[in-house]
């Protein structure tokens, strides 16, 4: 497994193993960070669609 900078490693953990306490926005930001780290373009409209499409997490 390749070594990642600490921020990228945290983003990999959030995206690869989401927990109940990871908010929608945190998961979305982690996904965007990973794309940007790979040199891929992060489109604003895609982030908006992802945020609308994800169901809200339970608060109980």
PDB file of C-alpha atoms in Angstrom, residues 7-51:
ATOM      1  CA  UNK A   7      -4.473  14.439   5.406  1.00  0.00           C
ATOM      2  CA  UNK A   8      -4.863  12.065   2.475  1.00  0.00           C
ATOM      3  CA  UNK A   9      -4.624   9.059   4.783  1.00  0.00           C
ATOM      4  CA  UNK A  10      -7.419  10.513   6.920  1.00  0.00           C
ATOM      5  CA  UNK A  11      -9.533  11.104   3.815  1.00  0.00           C
ATOM      6  CA  UNK A  12      -8.898   7.504   2.679  1.00  0.00           C
ATOM      7  CA  UNK A  13     -10.057   6.250   6.066  1.00  0.00           C
ATOM      8  CA  UNK A  14     -13.232   8.358   5.991  1.00  0.00           C
ATOM      9  CA  UNK A  15     -14.162   7.347   2.439  1.00  0.00           C
ATOM     10  CA  UNK A  16     -13.113   3.707   2.749  1.00  0.00           C
ATOM     11  CA  UNK A  17     -14.588   3.064   6.182  1.00  0.00           C
ATOM     12  CA  UNK A  18     -17.391   5.558   6.911  1.00  0.00           C
ATOM     13  CA  UNK A  19     -18.633   5.650  10.482  1.00  0.00           C
ATOM     14  CA  UNK A  20     -21.918   6.900  11.914  1.00  0.00           C
ATOM     15  CA  UNK A  21     -20.232  10.043  13.260  1.00  0.00           C
ATOM     16  CA  UNK A  22     -18.847  11.061   9.840  1.00  0.00           C
ATOM     17  CA  UNK A  23     -21.184  13.746   8.547  1.00  0.00           C
ATOM     18  CA  UNK A  24     -22.297  14.011   4.922  1.00  0.00           C
ATOM     19  CA  UNK A  25     -20.191  17.100   4.430  1.00  0.00           C
ATOM     20  CA  UNK A  26     -17.107  15.413   5.924  1.00  0.00           C
ATOM     21  CA  UNK A  27     -17.493  12.418   3.592  1.00  0.00           C
ATOM     22  CA  UNK A  28     -17.983  14.751   0.621  1.00  0.00           C
ATOM     23  CA  UNK A  29     -14.916  16.820   1.526  1.00  0.00           C
ATOM     24  CA  UNK A  30     -12.837  13.659   1.964  1.00  0.00           C
ATOM     25  CA  UNK A  31     -13.954  12.427  -1.465  1.00  0.00           C
ATOM     26  CA  UNK A  32     -13.068  15.806  -3.016  1.00  0.00           C
ATOM     27  CA  UNK A  33      -9.663  15.820  -1.283  1.00  0.00           C
ATOM     28  CA  UNK A  34      -8.842  12.389  -2.688  1.00  0.00           C
ATOM     29  CA  UNK A  35      -9.850  13.426  -6.210  1.00  0.00           C
ATOM     30  CA  UNK A  36      -7.773  16.601  -5.976  1.00  0.00           C
ATOM     31  CA  UNK A  37      -4.787  14.647  -4.625  1.00  0.00           C
ATOM     32  CA  UNK A  38      -4.972  12.424  -7.716  1.00  0.00           C
ATOM     33  CA  UNK A  39      -4.940  15.511  -9.936  1.00  0.00           C
ATOM     34  CA  UNK A  40      -8.563  15.086 -10.971  1.00  0.00           C
ATOM     35  CA  UNK A  41     -10.926  18.013 -11.348  1.00  0.00           C
ATOM     36  CA  UNK A  42     -13.593  18.407  -8.686  1.00  0.00           C
ATOM     37  CA  UNK A  43     -16.708  19.890 -10.293  1.00  0.00           C
ATOM     38  CA  UNK A  44     -18.863  22.086  -8.065  1.00  0.00           C
ATOM     39  CA  UNK A  45     -22.118  20.796  -9.580  1.00  0.00           C
ATOM     40  CA  UNK A  46     -21.091  17.205  -8.778  1.00  0.00           C
ATOM     41  CA  UNK A  47     -20.559  18.145  -5.129  1.00  0.00           C
ATOM     42  CA  UNK A  48     -24.018  19.724  -5.048  1.00  0.00           C
ATOM     43  CA  UNK A  49     -25.637  16.619  -6.554  1.00  0.00           C
ATOM     44  CA  UNK A  50     -23.833  14.354  -4.073  1.00  0.00           C
ATOM     45  CA  UNK A  51     -24.953  16.493  -1.150  1.00  0.00           C
TER      46      UNK A  51
END
